[in-house]
Amino acid sequence: MKERLQKYMAACGVASRRKCEEIIKSGRVKVNEKVITELGYKIDPLIDNVYIDSKLISLEERKVYIALNKPEGYVSTVKDERGRKTILDIVKVDERIFPIGRLDYNTSGLLLLTNDGDIYNRVIHPRQQINKVYIATIRGIPTENEINRFCNGIDIGGYITATAQFKILKKMNSNCKVEIIIHEGKNRQIRRMCEAIGHPVIALKRVAVGKISIGNLRKGEWRYLHENEVNYLKSL
């Protein structure tokens, strides 16, 4: 469907529609190979190429930033070769989004999704060392020595983990609930660390990534990040 040239330019993020009209009248705009100076000119965005000062412009994709409380039984990918349910069976938006990091199949909790590649790279880059907070139910009650081993770096099979934080929140007969904070993201890392000290995970949930918290989102619910949360990610 055809639309006015200045409207298309504004949608591409060039400038306001009025400013785009001034740019057109100044002779700086080409449609395909033709210089356009008339304000009533219409284009077909699917066919026509629009250039400003010889630079091709295109529609600016709306950037979205989403927090999901991933339930157990979903994979943190956009597609699964084994036919399992993915996070995109829950989060349905027009934009092509992808997860920032992953949670394993049996882990629930906070997962961030976006279509902003720059934010994705900022969050996952190892130099950021962003804290990720988990609540786990584990078998048994760890001793002080076991907790120290966990916190000071432990071998999880050819890899020594970085320092971590571990706090017992509640003792429940033969099990306990704990808070764990790490800044790495190795495959099944929390589960492997707990197994290494002899206290395997029964249930695991991520509740925060840096300054972004899961809040009162229930399993399977999602929301767009607030402006202050987006600004935090952009500040990393």
Coordinates of C-alpha atoms in Angstrom, one line a residue:
M1 CA 0.0 0.0 0.0
K2 CA 1.3 3.4 -0.9
E3 CA 1.9 6.2 1.6
R4 CA 3.2 9.7 1.6
L5 CA 7.0 10.0 1.4
Q6 CA 7.3 12.2 4.5
K7 CA 5.2 9.8 6.6
Y8 CA 7.5 6.9 5.6
M9 CA 10.6 9.0 6.4
A10 CA 9.3 9.8 9.8
A11 CA 8.5 6.1 10.5
C12 CA 12.1 5.3 9.6
G13 CA 13.2 7.6 12.4
V14 CA 14.7 10.3 10.2
A15 CA 13.0 13.2 11.9
S16 CA 9.5 14.6 12.6
R17 CA 7.1 14.6 9.7
R18 CA 7.4 18.4 9.4
K19 CA 11.2 18.3 9.4
C20 CA 11.0 15.5 6.8
E21 CA 8.9 17.8 4.5
E22 CA 11.7 20.4 4.7
I23 CA 14.3 17.7 3.8
I24 CA 12.2 16.7 0.8
K25 CA 11.8 20.3 -0.4
S26 CA 15.6 20.8 -0.1
G27 CA 16.2 18.2 -2.8
R28 CA 18.1 15.8 -0.6
V29 CA 15.7 12.8 -1.1
K30 CA 15.7 10.3 -3.9
V31 CA 13.2 7.5 -4.5
N32 CA 15.0 4.9 -6.5
E33 CA 17.0 7.1 -8.9
K34 CA 14.7 10.1 -9.0
V35 CA 15.1 13.2 -6.8
I36 CA 11.8 14.1 -5.2
T37 CA 10.9 17.6 -4.1
E38 CA 7.1 17.4 -4.1
L39 CA 5.3 16.8 -0.7
G40 CA 2.4 14.8 -2.2
Y41 CA 4.7 12.1 -3.6
K42 CA 3.7 8.5 -2.5
I43 CA 5.8 5.4 -2.4
D44 CA 5.4 1.7 -1.9
P45 CA 7.7 0.7 1.0
L46 CA 7.8 -2.9 -0.3
I47 CA 9.1 -1.9 -3.7
D48 CA 10.7 1.6 -3.6
N49 CA 14.1 2.5 -2.2
V50 CA 14.3 5.8 -0.4
Y51 CA 17.7 7.6 0.0
I52 CA 18.6 10.7 2.0
D53 CA 21.9 12.3 0.9
S54 CA 22.5 9.0 -1.0
K55 CA 22.0 6.9 2.1
L56 CA 19.3 4.2 2.1
I57 CA 16.8 4.4 4.9
S58 CA 14.5 1.7 6.2
L59 CA 11.7 1.3 8.7
E60 CA 12.9 1.4 12.3
E61 CA 11.9 -1.8 14.1
R62 CA 10.3 -1.1 17.5
K63 CA 12.6 -2.3 20.2
V64 CA 10.9 -4.4 22.9
Y65 CA 12.2 -5.5 26.3
I66 CA 10.3 -8.2 28.1
A67 CA 10.4 -10.0 31.5
L68 CA 9.0 -13.5 31.6
N69 CA 8.4 -15.9 34.5
K70 CA 9.3 -19.1 32.7
P71 CA 7.5 -22.2 33.9
E72 CA 9.2 -25.5 34.1
G73 CA 8.7 -27.6 31.0
Y74 CA 9.6 -24.9 28.5
V75 CA 12.9 -24.5 26.6
S76 CA 14.5 -21.1 26.5
T77 CA 14.9 -21.0 22.7
V78 CA 12.7 -19.8 19.9
K79 CA 12.6 -23.2 18.3
D80 CA 13.1 -26.7 19.5
E81 CA 14.2 -29.6 17.3
R82 CA 12.6 -32.1 19.7
G83 CA 9.2 -30.4 19.5
R84 CA 9.1 -29.3 23.1
K85 CA 7.2 -26.1 24.1
T86 CA 9.3 -23.0 23.9
I87 CA 9.1 -19.6 25.5
L88 CA 7.5 -18.2 22.3
D89 CA 4.5 -20.4 23.0
I90 CA 4.0 -18.0 25.9
V91 CA 5.2 -14.7 24.8
K92 CA 3.4 -13.8 21.5
V93 CA 4.4 -10.4 20.1
D94 CA 4.8 -9.1 16.5
E95 CA 8.5 -8.5 16.9
R96 CA 11.1 -11.3 16.4
I97 CA 12.4 -11.6 20.0
F98 CA 15.1 -13.8 21.5
P99 CA 16.1 -14.7 25.0
I100 CA 19.0 -13.0 26.8
G101 CA 20.7 -16.1 28.2
R102 CA 18.8 -19.3 29.2
L103 CA 17.1 -21.2 31.9
D104 CA 17.2 -25.0 31.7
Y105 CA 14.1 -27.0 31.0
N106 CA 13.3 -27.8 34.6
T107 CA 14.1 -24.3 36.0
S108 CA 11.5 -21.6 36.4
G109 CA 11.9 -17.9 36.9
L110 CA 13.0 -14.6 35.3
L111 CA 14.0 -14.7 31.7
L112 CA 14.6 -11.5 29.7
L113 CA 13.7 -11.3 26.0
T114 CA 14.4 -8.6 23.4
N115 CA 15.0 -7.8 19.8
D116 CA 17.8 -5.4 20.7
G117 CA 21.1 -7.0 19.8
D118 CA 23.1 -4.3 21.5
I119 CA 21.3 -4.9 24.8
Y120 CA 21.7 -8.7 24.4
N121 CA 25.5 -8.3 24.0
R122 CA 25.8 -6.0 27.0
V123 CA 24.0 -8.3 29.3
I124 CA 25.7 -11.6 28.3
H125 CA 29.2 -10.2 28.0
P126 CA 31.4 -11.9 30.7
R127 CA 33.0 -8.5 31.7
Q128 CA 29.6 -7.3 33.1
Q129 CA 29.5 -10.0 35.8
I130 CA 25.8 -9.3 36.4
N131 CA 24.5 -11.0 39.5
K132 CA 21.7 -13.5 39.0
V133 CA 19.7 -14.4 42.1
Y134 CA 18.1 -17.9 42.5
I135 CA 15.9 -19.5 45.1
A136 CA 16.5 -23.3 45.4
T137 CA 15.2 -26.1 47.4
I138 CA 17.9 -28.6 48.0
R139 CA 18.3 -32.0 49.7
G140 CA 19.8 -31.9 53.2
I141 CA 21.3 -29.1 55.2
P142 CA 24.7 -28.0 54.1
T143 CA 27.5 -27.6 56.6
E144 CA 29.5 -24.4 57.0
N145 CA 32.4 -26.1 55.3
E146 CA 30.2 -27.2 52.3
I147 CA 28.9 -23.6 52.0
N148 CA 32.4 -22.2 52.0
R149 CA 33.4 -24.7 49.2
F150 CA 30.4 -23.6 47.2
C151 CA 31.1 -19.9 47.6
N152 CA 34.9 -19.9 47.0
G153 CA 34.8 -21.8 43.7
I154 CA 34.1 -25.4 43.1
D155 CA 34.9 -28.0 40.4
I156 CA 31.8 -28.8 38.4
G157 CA 33.5 -31.1 35.9
G158 CA 36.5 -29.6 34.3
Y159 CA 35.5 -26.0 35.3
I160 CA 36.1 -24.1 38.5
T161 CA 33.3 -21.7 39.3
A162 CA 33.8 -18.1 40.2
T163 CA 33.0 -16.9 43.8
A164 CA 29.3 -17.1 44.6
Q165 CA 27.0 -16.3 47.5
F166 CA 24.9 -18.9 49.4
K167 CA 22.4 -18.3 52.2
I168 CA 20.1 -20.7 54.0
L169 CA 16.6 -19.1 54.1
K170 CA 14.6 -21.9 55.7
K171 CA 15.3 -25.4 57.1
M172 CA 12.5 -28.0 56.3
N173 CA 13.1 -31.4 58.0
S174 CA 15.6 -33.1 55.6
N175 CA 15.6 -30.3 53.0
C176 CA 16.2 -26.5 53.0
K177 CA 15.5 -23.5 50.9
V178 CA 18.5 -21.3 50.0
E179 CA 19.3 -18.1 48.1
I180 CA 22.2 -18.4 45.6
I181 CA 23.8 -15.6 43.7
I182 CA 26.2 -16.1 40.8
H183 CA 27.3 -14.0 37.9
E184 CA 28.2 -16.8 35.5
G185 CA 25.9 -18.8 33.2
K186 CA 27.4 -22.2 32.6
N187 CA 25.0 -25.0 31.5
R188 CA 23.0 -26.2 34.6
Q189 CA 25.6 -24.4 36.8
I190 CA 23.5 -24.1 40.0
R191 CA 22.4 -27.7 39.8
R192 CA 26.0 -28.9 39.2
M193 CA 27.4 -26.7 42.0
C194 CA 24.8 -28.1 44.5
E195 CA 25.5 -31.7 43.4
A196 CA 29.3 -31.0 43.9
I197 CA 28.7 -30.3 47.6
G198 CA 26.3 -33.3 48.0
H199 CA 23.0 -31.4 48.1
P200 CA 21.2 -31.8 44.8
V201 CA 18.5 -29.4 43.7
I202 CA 14.9 -30.3 44.1
A203 CA 13.4 -27.1 42.7
L204 CA 15.1 -24.0 41.2
K205 CA 13.8 -20.5 40.4
R206 CA 15.6 -17.4 39.2
V207 CA 14.2 -14.3 40.8
A208 CA 16.5 -11.5 39.6
V209 CA 19.0 -10.5 36.9
G210 CA 21.0 -7.5 38.1
K211 CA 18.5 -4.8 39.1
I212 CA 15.6 -6.4 37.4
S213 CA 13.4 -8.5 39.6
I214 CA 10.7 -11.0 38.8
G215 CA 8.4 -9.2 41.2
N216 CA 4.8 -10.6 41.4
L217 CA 4.8 -12.2 38.0
R218 CA 3.3 -15.6 38.2
K219 CA 4.6 -18.6 36.3
G220 CA 3.7 -18.2 32.6
E221 CA 3.1 -14.4 32.9
W222 CA 5.2 -11.7 31.2
R223 CA 5.4 -8.0 31.0
Y224 CA 7.3 -5.2 29.2
L225 CA 10.2 -3.8 31.1
H226 CA 9.6 -0.4 32.7
E227 CA 11.6 2.6 31.4
N228 CA 13.9 2.6 34.4
E229 CA 14.7 -1.1 33.8
V230 CA 15.5 -0.5 30.1
N231 CA 17.7 2.5 31.0
Y232 CA 19.5 0.2 33.5
L233 CA 20.3 -2.3 30.7
K234 CA 21.4 0.4 28.4
S235 CA 23.8 1.7 31.1
L236 CA 25.7 -1.5 31.4

